């Protein structure tokens, strides 16, 4: 039994921060940070968002900093 291939090639996601040549991600950019959070308020993985390791770390730190300053909620119900 061989593995079946997908009928079309899977396109690899590209880091949007690398494309836009963003150096630092700021904790005050709430609208951008919300796109990297799930409906329940968890930080989405880089596998889902398509961001590189460097920018994923910056996103995580910025979200945690914004939560600490009460700019973002910890849990969304």
mmCIF file with all atom_site columns, N, CA and C in Angstrom:
data_model
loop_
_atom_site.group_PDB
_atom_site.id
_atom_site.type_symbol
_atom_site.label_atom_id
_atom_site.label_alt_id
_atom_site.label_comp_id
_atom_site.label_asym_id
_atom_site.label_entity_id
_atom_site.label_seq_id
_atom_site.pdbx_PDB_ins_code
_atom_site.Cartn_x
_atom_site.Cartn_y
_atom_site.Cartn_z
_atom_site.occupancy
_atom_site.B_iso_or_equiv
_atom_site.pdbx_formal_charge
_atom_site.auth_seq_id
_atom_site.auth_comp_id
_atom_site.auth_asym_id
_atom_site.auth_atom_id
_atom_site.pdbx_PDB_model_num
ATOM 1   N N  . UNK A 1 1  ? 0.829   -1.192 0.000  1.00 0.00 ? 1  UNK A N  1
ATOM 2   C CA . UNK A 1 1  ? 0.000   0.000  0.000  1.00 0.00 ? 1  UNK A CA 1
ATOM 3   C C  . UNK A 1 1  ? 0.871   1.253  0.000  1.00 0.00 ? 1  UNK A C  1
ATOM 4   N N  . UNK A 1 2  ? 0.747   2.003  -1.006 1.00 0.00 ? 2  UNK A N  1
ATOM 5   C CA . UNK A 1 2  ? 1.493   3.251  -1.085 1.00 0.00 ? 2  UNK A CA 1
ATOM 6   C C  . UNK A 1 2  ? 0.658   4.416  -0.579 1.00 0.00 ? 2  UNK A C  1
ATOM 7   N N  . UNK A 1 3  ? 1.349   5.476  -0.241 1.00 0.00 ? 3  UNK A N  1
ATOM 8   C CA . UNK A 1 3  ? 0.637   6.675  0.205  1.00 0.00 ? 3  UNK A CA 1
ATOM 9   C C  . UNK A 1 3  ? 0.056   7.393  -0.997 1.00 0.00 ? 3  UNK A C  1
ATOM 10  N N  . UNK A 1 4  ? -1.102  7.910  -0.814 1.00 0.00 ? 4  UNK A N  1
ATOM 11  C CA . UNK A 1 4  ? -1.724  8.691  -1.885 1.00 0.00 ? 4  UNK A CA 1
ATOM 12  C C  . UNK A 1 4  ? -1.272  10.133 -1.785 1.00 0.00 ? 4  UNK A C  1
ATOM 13  N N  . UNK A 1 5  ? -1.029  10.703 -2.911 1.00 0.00 ? 5  UNK A N  1
ATOM 14  C CA . UNK A 1 5  ? -0.630  12.103 -2.944 1.00 0.00 ? 5  UNK A CA 1
ATOM 15  C C  . UNK A 1 5  ? -1.861  12.983 -3.077 1.00 0.00 ? 5  UNK A C  1
ATOM 16  N N  . UNK A 1 6  ? -1.699  14.198 -2.623 1.00 0.00 ? 6  UNK A N  1
ATOM 17  C CA . UNK A 1 6  ? -2.780  15.167 -2.773 1.00 0.00 ? 6  UNK A CA 1
ATOM 18  C C  . UNK A 1 6  ? -2.944  15.482 -4.263 1.00 0.00 ? 6  UNK A C  1
ATOM 19  N N  . UNK A 1 7  ? -4.164  15.751 -4.709 1.00 0.00 ? 7  UNK A N  1
ATOM 20  C CA . UNK A 1 7  ? -4.369  16.040 -6.121 1.00 0.00 ? 7  UNK A CA 1
ATOM 21  C C  . UNK A 1 7  ? -3.711  17.346 -6.578 1.00 0.00 ? 7  UNK A C  1
ATOM 22  N N  . UNK A 1 8  ? -3.365  18.190 -5.651 1.00 0.00 ? 8  UNK A N  1
ATOM 23  C CA . UNK A 1 8  ? -2.702  19.442 -5.996 1.00 0.00 ? 8  UNK A CA 1
ATOM 24  C C  . UNK A 1 8  ? -1.609  19.702 -4.963 1.00 0.00 ? 8  UNK A C  1
ATOM 25  N N  . UNK A 1 9  ? -0.531  20.371 -5.351 1.00 0.00 ? 9  UNK A N  1
ATOM 26  C CA . UNK A 1 9  ? 0.562   20.607 -4.397 1.00 0.00 ? 9  UNK A CA 1
ATOM 27  C C  . UNK A 1 9  ? 0.136   21.589 -3.304 1.00 0.00 ? 9  UNK A C  1
ATOM 28  N N  . UNK A 1 10 ? 0.590   21.332 -2.096 1.00 0.00 ? 10 UNK A N  1
ATOM 29  C CA . UNK A 1 10 ? 0.267   22.194 -0.968 1.00 0.00 ? 10 UNK A CA 1
ATOM 30  C C  . UNK A 1 10 ? 1.203   23.394 -1.002 1.00 0.00 ? 10 UNK A C  1
ATOM 31  N N  . UNK A 1 11 ? 0.628   24.564 -0.953 1.00 0.00 ? 11 UNK A N  1
ATOM 32  C CA . UNK A 1 11 ? 1.422   25.786 -1.019 1.00 0.00 ? 11 UNK A CA 1
ATOM 33  C C  . UNK A 1 11 ? 1.919   26.152 0.379  1.00 0.00 ? 11 UNK A C  1
ATOM 34  N N  . UNK A 1 12 ? 3.197   26.423 0.497  1.00 0.00 ? 12 UNK A N  1
ATOM 35  C CA . UNK A 1 12 ? 3.782   26.752 1.787  1.00 0.00 ? 12 UNK A CA 1
ATOM 36  C C  . UNK A 1 12 ? 3.427   28.184 2.149  1.00 0.00 ? 12 UNK A C  1
ATOM 37  N N  . UNK A 1 13 ? 3.072   28.392 3.420  1.00 0.00 ? 13 UNK A N  1
ATOM 38  C CA . UNK A 1 13 ? 2.732   29.726 3.878  1.00 0.00 ? 13 UNK A CA 1
ATOM 39  C C  . UNK A 1 13 ? 4.001   30.556 4.034  1.00 0.00 ? 13 UNK A C  1
ATOM 40  N N  . UNK A 1 14 ? 3.883   31.836 3.776  1.00 0.00 ? 14 UNK A N  1
ATOM 41  C CA . UNK A 1 14 ? 5.024   32.747 3.845  1.00 0.00 ? 14 UNK A CA 1
ATOM 42  C C  . UNK A 1 14 ? 4.787   33.719 4.993  1.00 0.00 ? 14 UNK A C  1
ATOM 43  N N  . UNK A 1 15 ? 5.841   34.016 5.715  1.00 0.00 ? 15 UNK A N  1
ATOM 44  C CA . UNK A 1 15 ? 5.749   34.940 6.843  1.00 0.00 ? 15 UNK A CA 1
ATOM 45  C C  . UNK A 1 15 ? 5.395   36.337 6.331  1.00 0.00 ? 15 UNK A C  1
ATOM 46  N N  . UNK A 1 16 ? 4.283   36.874 6.821  1.00 0.00 ? 16 UNK A N  1
ATOM 47  C CA . UNK A 1 16 ? 3.844   38.181 6.326  1.00 0.00 ? 16 UNK A CA 1
ATOM 48  C C  . UNK A 1 16 ? 4.742   39.307 6.811  1.00 0.00 ? 16 UNK A C  1
ATOM 49  N N  . UNK A 1 17 ? 5.417   39.106 7.941  1.00 0.00 ? 17 UNK A N  1
ATOM 50  C CA . UNK A 1 17 ? 6.324   40.137 8.450  1.00 0.00 ? 17 UNK A CA 1
ATOM 51  C C  . UNK A 1 17 ? 7.606   40.189 7.628  1.00 0.00 ? 17 UNK A C  1
ATOM 52  N N  . UNK A 1 18 ? 8.074   39.032 7.158  1.00 0.00 ? 18 UNK A N  1
ATOM 53  C CA . UNK A 1 18 ? 9.270   39.002 6.307  1.00 0.00 ? 18 UNK A CA 1
ATOM 54  C C  . UNK A 1 18 ? 8.971   39.629 4.948  1.00 0.00 ? 18 UNK A C  1
ATOM 55  N N  . UNK A 1 19 ? 7.772   39.386 4.427  1.00 0.00 ? 19 UNK A N  1
ATOM 56  C CA . UNK A 1 19 ? 7.390   39.953 3.135  1.00 0.00 ? 19 UNK A CA 1
ATOM 57  C C  . UNK A 1 19 ? 7.314   41.478 3.222  1.00 0.00 ? 19 UNK A C  1
ATOM 58  N N  . UNK A 1 20 ? 6.743   41.983 4.323  1.00 0.00 ? 20 UNK A N  1
ATOM 59  C CA . UNK A 1 20 ? 6.604   43.427 4.509  1.00 0.00 ? 20 UNK A CA 1
ATOM 60  C C  . UNK A 1 20 ? 7.863   44.061 5.098  1.00 0.00 ? 20 UNK A C  1
ATOM 61  N N  . UNK A 1 21 ? 8.885   43.242 5.384  1.00 0.00 ? 21 UNK A N  1
ATOM 62  C CA . UNK A 1 21 ? 10.157  43.686 5.958  1.00 0.00 ? 21 UNK A CA 1
ATOM 63  C C  . UNK A 1 21 ? 9.964   44.450 7.272  1.00 0.00 ? 21 UNK A C  1
ATOM 64  N N  . UNK A 1 22 ? 9.158   43.860 8.161  1.00 0.00 ? 22 UNK A N  1
ATOM 65  C CA . UNK A 1 22 ? 8.918   44.431 9.483  1.00 0.00 ? 22 UNK A CA 1
ATOM 66  C C  . UNK A 1 22 ? 10.046  43.990 10.405 1.00 0.00 ? 22 UNK A C  1
ATOM 67  N N  . UNK A 1 23 ? 10.648  44.926 11.115 1.00 0.00 ? 23 UNK A N  1
ATOM 68  C CA . UNK A 1 23 ? 11.741  44.566 12.024 1.00 0.00 ? 23 UNK A CA 1
ATOM 69  C C  . UNK A 1 23 ? 11.212  44.122 13.375 1.00 0.00 ? 23 UNK A C  1
ATOM 70  N N  . UNK A 1 24 ? 10.408  44.957 14.004 1.00 0.00 ? 24 UNK A N  1
ATOM 71  C CA . UNK A 1 24 ? 9.908   44.657 15.343 1.00 0.00 ? 24 UNK A CA 1
ATOM 72  C C  . UNK A 1 24 ? 8.389   44.686 15.354 1.00 0.00 ? 24 UNK A C  1
ATOM 73  N N  . UNK A 1 25 ? 7.822   43.804 16.155 1.00 0.00 ? 25 UNK A N  1
ATOM 74  C CA . UNK A 1 25 ? 6.374   43.750 16.324 1.00 0.00 ? 25 UNK A CA 1
ATOM 75  C C  . UNK A 1 25 ? 6.070   44.407 17.662 1.00 0.00 ? 25 UNK A C  1
ATOM 76  N N  . UNK A 1 26 ? 5.193   45.403 17.645 1.00 0.00 ? 26 UNK A N  1
ATOM 77  C CA . UNK A 1 26 ? 4.919   46.193 18.831 1.00 0.00 ? 26 UNK A CA 1
ATOM 78  C C  . UNK A 1 26 ? 3.681   45.670 19.547 1.00 0.00 ? 26 UNK A C  1
ATOM 79  N N  . UNK A 1 27 ? 3.699   45.713 20.875 1.00 0.00 ? 27 UNK A N  1
ATOM 80  C CA . UNK A 1 27 ? 2.568   45.241 21.670 1.00 0.00 ? 27 UNK A CA 1
ATOM 81  C C  . UNK A 1 27 ? 1.358   46.163 21.561 1.00 0.00 ? 27 UNK A C  1
ATOM 82  N N  . UNK A 1 28 ? 1.544   47.364 21.016 1.00 0.00 ? 28 UNK A N  1
ATOM 83  C CA . UNK A 1 28 ? 0.433   48.310 20.880 1.00 0.00 ? 28 UNK A CA 1
ATOM 84  C C  . UNK A 1 28 ? -0.365  48.112 19.595 1.00 0.00 ? 28 UNK A C  1
ATOM 85  N N  . UNK A 1 29 ? 0.096   47.235 18.715 1.00 0.00 ? 29 UNK A N  1
ATOM 86  C CA . UNK A 1 29 ? -0.608  46.947 17.462 1.00 0.00 ? 29 UNK A CA 1
ATOM 87  C C  . UNK A 1 29 ? -1.627  45.832 17.710 1.00 0.00 ? 29 UNK A C  1
ATOM 88  N N  . UNK A 1 30 ? -2.709  46.186 18.366 1.00 0.00 ? 30 UNK A N  1
ATOM 89  C CA . UNK A 1 30 ? -3.690  45.210 18.838 1.00 0.00 ? 30 UNK A CA 1
ATOM 90  C C  . UNK A 1 30 ? -4.369  44.482 17.681 1.00 0.00 ? 30 UNK A C  1
ATOM 91  N N  . UNK A 1 31 ? -4.718  45.185 16.619 1.00 0.00 ? 31 UNK A N  1
ATOM 92  C CA . UNK A 1 31 ? -5.425  44.543 15.501 1.00 0.00 ? 31 UNK A CA 1
ATOM 93  C C  . UNK A 1 31 ? -4.568  43.472 14.837 1.00 0.00 ? 31 UNK A C  1
ATOM 94  N N  . UNK A 1 32 ? -3.283  43.712 14.717 1.00 0.00 ? 32 UNK A N  1
ATOM 95  C CA . UNK A 1 32 ? -2.386  42.714 14.125 1.00 0.00 ? 32 UNK A CA 1
ATOM 96  C C  . UNK A 1 32 ? -2.239  41.526 15.067 1.00 0.00 ? 32 UNK A C  1
ATOM 97  N N  . UNK A 1 33 ? -2.095  41.802 16.362 1.00 0.00 ? 33 UNK A N  1
ATOM 98  C CA . UNK A 1 33 ? -1.908  40.718 17.333 1.00 0.00 ? 33 UNK A CA 1
ATOM 99  C C  . UNK A 1 33 ? -3.141  39.828 17.434 1.00 0.00 ? 33 UNK A C  1
ATOM 100 N N  . UNK A 1 34 ? -4.323  40.395 17.258 1.00 0.00 ? 34 UNK A N  1
ATOM 101 C CA . UNK A 1 34 ? -5.550  39.585 17.332 1.00 0.00 ? 34 UNK A CA 1
ATOM 102 C C  . UNK A 1 34 ? -5.635  38.555 16.215 1.00 0.00 ? 34 UNK A C  1
ATOM 103 N N  . UNK A 1 35 ? -4.988  38.820 15.084 1.00 0.00 ? 35 UNK A N  1
ATOM 104 C CA . UNK A 1 35 ? -5.011  37.840 13.998 1.00 0.00 ? 35 UNK A CA 1
ATOM 105 C C  . UNK A 1 35 ? -4.173  36.613 14.334 1.00 0.00 ? 35 UNK A C  1
ATOM 106 N N  . UNK A 1 36 ? -3.297  36.718 15.329 1.00 0.00 ? 36 UNK A N  1
ATOM 107 C CA . UNK A 1 36 ? -2.462  35.597 15.748 1.00 0.00 ? 36 UNK A CA 1
ATOM 108 C C  . UNK A 1 36 ? -3.009  34.907 16.992 1.00 0.00 ? 36 UNK A C  1
ATOM 109 N N  . UNK A 1 37 ? -4.267  35.208 17.341 1.00 0.00 ? 37 UNK A N  1
ATOM 110 C CA . UNK A 1 37 ? -4.912  34.572 18.486 1.00 0.00 ? 37 UNK A CA 1
ATOM 111 C C  . UNK A 1 37 ? -6.127  33.790 18.016 1.00 0.00 ? 37 UNK A C  1
ATOM 112 N N  . UNK A 1 38 ? -6.424  32.702 18.724 1.00 0.00 ? 38 UNK A N  1
ATOM 113 C CA . UNK A 1 38 ? -7.593  31.895 18.383 1.00 0.00 ? 38 UNK A CA 1
ATOM 114 C C  . UNK A 1 38 ? -8.854  32.558 18.938 1.00 0.00 ? 38 UNK A C  1
ATOM 115 N N  . UNK A 1 39 ? -9.993  31.929 18.692 1.00 0.00 ? 39 UNK A N  1
ATOM 116 C CA . UNK A 1 39 ? -11.262 32.465 19.186 1.00 0.00 ? 39 UNK A CA 1
ATOM 117 C C  . UNK A 1 39 ? -11.332 32.436 20.706 1.00 0.00 ? 39 UNK A C  1
ATOM 118 N N  . UNK A 1 40 ? -10.596 31.524 21.314 1.00 0.00 ? 40 UNK A N  1
ATOM 119 C CA . UNK A 1 40 ? -10.602 31.416 22.774 1.00 0.00 ? 40 UNK A CA 1
ATOM 120 C C  . UNK A 1 40 ? -9.522  32.262 23.432 1.00 0.00 ? 40 UNK A C  1
ATOM 121 N N  . UNK A 1 41 ? -8.639  32.872 22.640 1.00 0.00 ? 41 UNK A N  1
ATOM 122 C CA . UNK A 1 41 ? -7.618  33.750 23.180 1.00 0.00 ? 41 UNK A CA 1
ATOM 123 C C  . UNK A 1 41 ? -6.234  33.148 23.233 1.00 0.00 ? 41 UNK A C  1
ATOM 124 N N  . UNK A 1 42 ? -6.068  31.931 22.735 1.00 0.00 ? 42 UNK A N  1
ATOM 125 C CA . UNK A 1 42 ? -4.752  31.295 22.740 1.00 0.00 ? 42 UNK A CA 1
ATOM 126 C C  . UNK A 1 42 ? -3.916  31.813 21.574 1.00 0.00 ? 42 UNK A C  1
ATOM 127 N N  . UNK A 1 43 ? -2.601  31.766 21.738 1.00 0.00 ? 43 UNK A N  1
ATOM 128 C CA . UNK A 1 43 ? -1.685  32.168 20.674 1.00 0.00 ? 43 UNK A CA 1
ATOM 129 C C  . UNK A 1 43 ? -1.611  31.035 19.664 1.00 0.00 ? 43 UNK A C  1
ATOM 130 N N  . UNK A 1 44 ? -1.834  31.350 18.394 1.00 0.00 ? 44 UNK A N  1
ATOM 131 C CA . UNK A 1 44 ? -1.788  30.334 17.345 1.00 0.00 ? 44 UNK A CA 1
ATOM 132 C C  . UNK A 1 44 ? -0.345  29.965 17.029 1.00 0.00 ? 44 UNK A C  1
ATOM 133 N N  . UNK A 1 45 ? -0.134  28.716 16.632 1.00 0.00 ? 45 UNK A N  1
ATOM 134 C CA . UNK A 1 45 ? 1.217   28.248 16.323 1.00 0.00 ? 45 UNK A CA 1
ATOM 135 C C  . UNK A 1 45 ? 1.663   28.777 14.963 1.00 0.00 ? 45 UNK A C  1
ATOM 136 N N  . UNK A 1 46 ? 2.964   28.727 14.752 1.00 0.00 ? 46 UNK A N  1
ATOM 137 C CA . UNK A 1 46 ? 3.508   29.212 13.482 1.00 0.00 ? 46 UNK A CA 1
ATOM 138 C C  . UNK A 1 46 ? 3.105   28.305 12.331 1.00 0.00 ? 46 UNK A C  1
ATOM 139 N N  . UNK A 1 47 ? 2.787   27.058 12.628 1.00 0.00 ? 47 UNK A N  1
ATOM 140 C CA . UNK A 1 47 ? 2.321   26.140 11.586 1.00 0.00 ? 47 UNK A CA 1
ATOM 141 C C  . UNK A 1 47 ? 0.987   26.622 11.000 1.00 0.00 ? 47 UNK A C  1
ATOM 142 N N  . UNK A 1 48 ? 0.168   27.227 11.835 1.00 0.00 ? 48 UNK A N  1
ATOM 143 C CA . UNK A 1 48 ? -1.135  27.727 11.383 1.00 0.00 ? 48 UNK A CA 1
ATOM 144 C C  . UNK A 1 48 ? -0.997  29.116 10.761 1.00 0.00 ? 48 UNK A C  1
ATOM 145 N N  . UNK A 1 49 ? -0.220  29.992 11.410 1.00 0.00 ? 49 UNK A N  1
ATOM 146 C CA . UNK A 1 49 ? -0.115  31.369 10.928 1.00 0.00 ? 49 UNK A CA 1
ATOM 147 C C  . UNK A 1 49 ? 0.853   31.520 9.769  1.00 0.00 ? 49 UNK A C  1
ATOM 148 N N  . UNK A 1 50 ? 1.850   30.634 9.682  1.00 0.00 ? 50 UNK A N  1
ATOM 149 C CA . UNK A 1 50 ? 2.815   30.707 8.595  1.00 0.00 ? 50 UNK A CA 1
ATOM 150 C C  . UNK A 1 50 ? 3.965   31.659 8.846  1.00 0.00 ? 50 UNK A C  1
ATOM 151 N N  . UNK A 1 51 ? 4.098   32.151 10.070 1.00 0.00 ? 51 UNK A N  1
ATOM 152 C CA . UNK A 1 51 ? 5.191   33.076 10.347 1.00 0.00 ? 51 UNK A CA 1
ATOM 153 C C  . UNK A 1 51 ? 6.472   32.313 10.682 1.00 0.00 ? 51 UNK A C  1
ATOM 154 N N  . UNK A 1 52 ? 7.608   32.961 10.457 1.00 0.00 ? 52 UNK A N  1
ATOM 155 C CA . UNK A 1 52 ? 8.900   32.323 10.722 1.00 0.00 ? 52 UNK A CA 1
ATOM 156 C C  . UNK A 1 52 ? 9.149   32.304 12.234 1.00 0.00 ? 52 UNK A C  1
ATOM 157 N N  . UNK A 1 53 ? 10.184  31.586 12.649 1.00 0.00 ? 53 UNK A N  1
ATOM 158 C CA . UNK A 1 53 ? 10.462  31.402 14.075 1.00 0.00 ? 53 UNK A CA 1
ATOM 159 C C  . UNK A 1 53 ? 10.776  32.730 14.767 1.00 0.00 ? 53 UNK A C  1
ATOM 160 N N  . UNK A 1 54 ? 11.527  33.576 14.097 1.00 0.00 ? 54 UNK A N  1
ATOM 161 C CA . UNK A 1 54 ? 11.907  34.867 14.681 1.00 0.00 ? 54 UNK A CA 1
ATOM 162 C C  . UNK A 1 54 ? 10.679  35.725 14.969 1.00 0.00 ? 54 UNK A C  1
ATOM 163 N N  . UNK A 1 55 ? 9.806   35.847 13.985 1.00 0.00 ? 55 UNK A N  1
ATOM 164 C CA . UNK A 1 55 ? 8.631   36.695 14.160 1.00 0.00 ? 55 UNK A CA 1
ATOM 165 C C  . UNK A 1 55 ? 7.583   36.027 15.047 1.00 0.00 ? 55 UNK A C  1
ATOM 166 N N  . UNK A 1 56 ? 7.539   34.704 15.079 1.00 0.00 ? 56 UNK A N  1
ATOM 167 C CA . UNK A 1 56 ? 6.613   34.014 15.971 1.00 0.00 ? 56 UNK A CA 1
ATOM 168 C C  . UNK A 1 56 ? 6.984   34.295 17.435 1.00 0.00 ? 56 UNK A C  1
ATOM 169 N N  . UNK A 1 57 ? 8.280   34.326 17.732 1.00 0.00 ? 57 UNK A N  1
ATOM 170 C CA . UNK A 1 57 ? 8.724   34.664 19.094 1.00 0.00 ? 57 UNK A CA 1
ATOM 171 C C  . UNK A 1 57 ? 8.337   36.100 19.439 1.00 0.00 ? 57 UNK A C  1
ATOM 172 N N  . UNK A 1 58 ? 8.516   37.008 18.491 1.00 0.00 ? 58 UNK A N  1
ATOM 173 C CA . UNK A 1 58 ? 8.160   38.409 18.736 1.00 0.00 ? 58 UNK A CA 1
ATOM 174 C C  . UNK A 1 58 ? 6.660   38.571 18.932 1.00 0.00 ? 58 UNK A C  1
ATOM 175 N N  . UNK A 1 59 ? 5.863   37.833 18.160 1.00 0.00 ? 59 UNK A N  1
ATOM 176 C CA . UNK A 1 59 ? 4.404   37.889 18.305 1.00 0.00 ? 59 UNK A CA 1
ATOM 177 C C  . UNK A 1 59 ? 4.004   37.383 19.680 1.00 0.00 ? 59 UNK A C  1
ATOM 178 N N  . UNK A 1 60 ? 4.590   36.270 20.101 1.00 0.00 ? 60 UNK A N  1
ATOM 179 C CA . UNK A 1 60 ? 4.276   35.705 21.415 1.00 0.00 ? 60 UNK A CA 1
ATOM 180 C C  . UNK A 1 60 ? 4.601   36.666 22.541 1.00 0.00 ? 60 UNK A C  1
ATOM 181 N N  . UNK A 1 61 ? 5.781   37.279 22.473 1.00 0.00 ? 61 UNK A N  1
ATOM 182 C CA . UNK A 1 61 ? 6.174   38.241 23.503 1.00 0.00 ? 61 UNK A CA 1
ATOM 183 C C  . UNK A 1 61 ? 5.256   39.458 23.502 1.00 0.00 ? 61 UNK A C  1
ATOM 184 N N  . UNK A 1 62 ? 4.896   39.940 22.309 1.00 0.00 ? 62 UNK A N  1
ATOM 185 C CA . UNK A 1 62 ? 4.033   41.123 22.211 1.00 0.00 ? 62 UNK A CA 1
ATOM 186 C C  . UNK A 1 62 ? 2.638   40.826 22.750 1.00 0.00 ? 62 UNK A C  1
ATOM 187 N N  . UNK A 1 63 ? 2.102   39.634 22.463 1.00 0.00 ? 63 UNK A N  1
ATOM 188 C CA . UNK A 1 63 ? 0.775   39.271 22.970 1.00 0.00 ? 63 UNK A CA 1
ATOM 189 C C  . UNK A 1 63 ? 0.808   39.165 24.489 1.00 0.00 ? 63 UNK A C  1
ATOM 190 N N  . UNK A 1 64 ? 1.842   38.536 25.024 1.00 0.00 ? 64 UNK A N  1
ATOM 191 C CA . UNK A 1 64 ? 1.953   38.398 26.481 1.00 0.00 ? 64 UNK A CA 1
ATOM 192 C C  . UNK A 1 64 ? 2.107   39.759 27.151 1.00 0.00 ? 64 UNK A C  1
ATOM 193 N N  . UNK A 1 65 ? 2.856   40.648 26.527 1.00 0.00 ? 65 UNK A N  1
ATOM 194 C CA . UNK A 1 65 ? 3.033   41.997 27.068 1.00 0.00 ? 65 UNK A CA 1
ATOM 195 C C  . UNK A 1 65 ? 1.716   42.773 27.025 1.00 0.00 ? 65 UNK A C  1
ATOM 196 N N  . UNK A 1 66 ? 0.973   42.643 25.925 1.00 0.00 ? 66 UNK A N  1
ATOM 197 C CA . UNK A 1 66 ? -0.314  43.338 25.799 1.00 0.00 ? 66 UNK A CA 1
ATOM 198 C C  . UNK A 1 66 ? -1.332  42.783 26.791 1.00 0.00 ? 66 UNK A C  1
ATOM 199 N N  . UNK A 1 67 ? -1.296  41.480 27.040 1.00 0.00 ? 67 UNK A N  1
ATOM 200 C CA . UNK A 1 67 ? -2.182  40.888 28.050 1.00 0.00 ? 67 UNK A CA 1
ATOM 201 C C  . UNK A 1 67 ? -1.856  41.432 29.432 1.00 0.00 ? 67 UNK A C  1
ATOM 202 N N  . UNK A 1 68 ? -0.574  41.546 29.729 1.00 0.00 ? 68 UNK A N  1
ATOM 203 C CA . UNK A 1 68 ? -0.141  42.026 31.035 1.00 0.00 ? 68 UNK A CA 1
ATOM 204 C C  . UNK A 1 68 ? -0.576  43.470 31.270 1.00 0.00 ? 68 UNK A C  1
ATOM 205 N N  . UNK A 1 69 ? -0.622  44.259 30.206 1.00 0.00 ? 69 UNK A N  1
ATOM 206 C CA . UNK A 1 69 ? -1.044  45.658 30.309 1.00 0.00 ? 69 UNK A CA 1
ATOM 207 C C  . UNK A 1 69 ? -2.546  45.829 30.102 1.00 0.00 ? 69 UNK A C  1
ATOM 208 N N  . UNK A 1 70 ? -3.277  44.723 30.020 1.00 0.00 ? 70 UNK A N  1
ATOM 209 C CA . UNK A 1 70 ? -4.739  44.702 29.861 1.00 0.00 ? 70 UNK A CA 1
ATOM 210 C C  . UNK A 1 70 ? -5.189  45.304 28.535 1.00 0.00 ? 70 UNK A C  1
ATOM 211 N N  . UNK A 1 71 ? -4.349  45.215 27.505 1.00 0.00 ? 71 UNK A N  1
ATOM 212 C CA . UNK A 1 71 ? -4.758  45.638 26.168 1.00 0.00 ? 71 UNK A CA 1
ATOM 213 C C  . UNK A 1 71 ? -5.450  44.494 25.435 1.00 0.00 ? 71 UNK A C  1
ATOM 214 N N  . UNK A 1 72 ? -5.103  43.260 25.802 1.00 0.00 ? 72 UNK A N  1
ATOM 215 C CA . UNK A 1 72 ? -5.725  42.056 25.249 1.00 0.00 ? 72 UNK A CA 1
ATOM 216 C C  . UNK A 1 72 ? -6.218  41.192 26.404 1.00 0.00 ? 72 UNK A C  1
ATOM 217 N N  . UNK A 1 73 ? -7.317  40.478 26.215 1.00 0.00 ? 73 UNK A N  1
ATOM 218 C CA . UNK A 1 73 ? -7.795  39.590 27.283 1.00 0.00 ? 73 UNK A CA 1
ATOM 219 C C  . UNK A 1 73 ? -6.995  38.288 27.314 1.00 0.00 ? 73 UNK A C  1
ATOM 220 N N  . UNK A 1 74 ? -6.917  37.678 28.497 1.00 0.00 ? 74 UNK A N  1
ATOM 221 C CA . UNK A 1 74 ? -6.272  36.375 28.620 1.00 0.00 ? 74 UNK A CA 1
ATOM 222 C C  . UNK A 1 74 ? -7.165  35.287 28.041 1.00 0.00 ? 74 UNK A C  1
ATOM 223 N N  . UNK A 1 75 ? -8.460  35.365 28.343 1.00 0.00 ? 75 UNK A N  1
ATOM 224 C CA . UNK A 1 75 ? -9.419  34.357 27.889 1.00 0.00 ? 75 UNK A CA 1
ATOM 225 C C  . UNK A 1 75 ? -10.605 35.067 27.258 1.00 0.00 ? 75 UNK A C  1
ATOM 226 N N  . UNK A 1 76 ? -11.047 34.550 26.112 1.00 0.00 ? 76 UNK A N  1
ATOM 227 C CA . UNK A 1 76 ? -12.238 35.081 25.452 1.00 0.00 ? 76 UNK A CA 1
ATOM 228 C C  . UNK A 1 76 ? -13.319 34.024 25.574 1.00 0.00 ? 76 UNK A C  1
ATOM 229 N N  . UNK A 1 77 ? -14.446 34.382 26.136 1.00 0.00 ? 77 UNK A N  1
ATOM 230 C CA . UNK A 1 77 ? -15.512 33.387 26.330 1.00 0.00 ? 77 UNK A CA 1
ATOM 231 C C  . UNK A 1 77 ? -16.564 33.478 25.281 1.00 0.00 ? 77 UNK A C  1
#
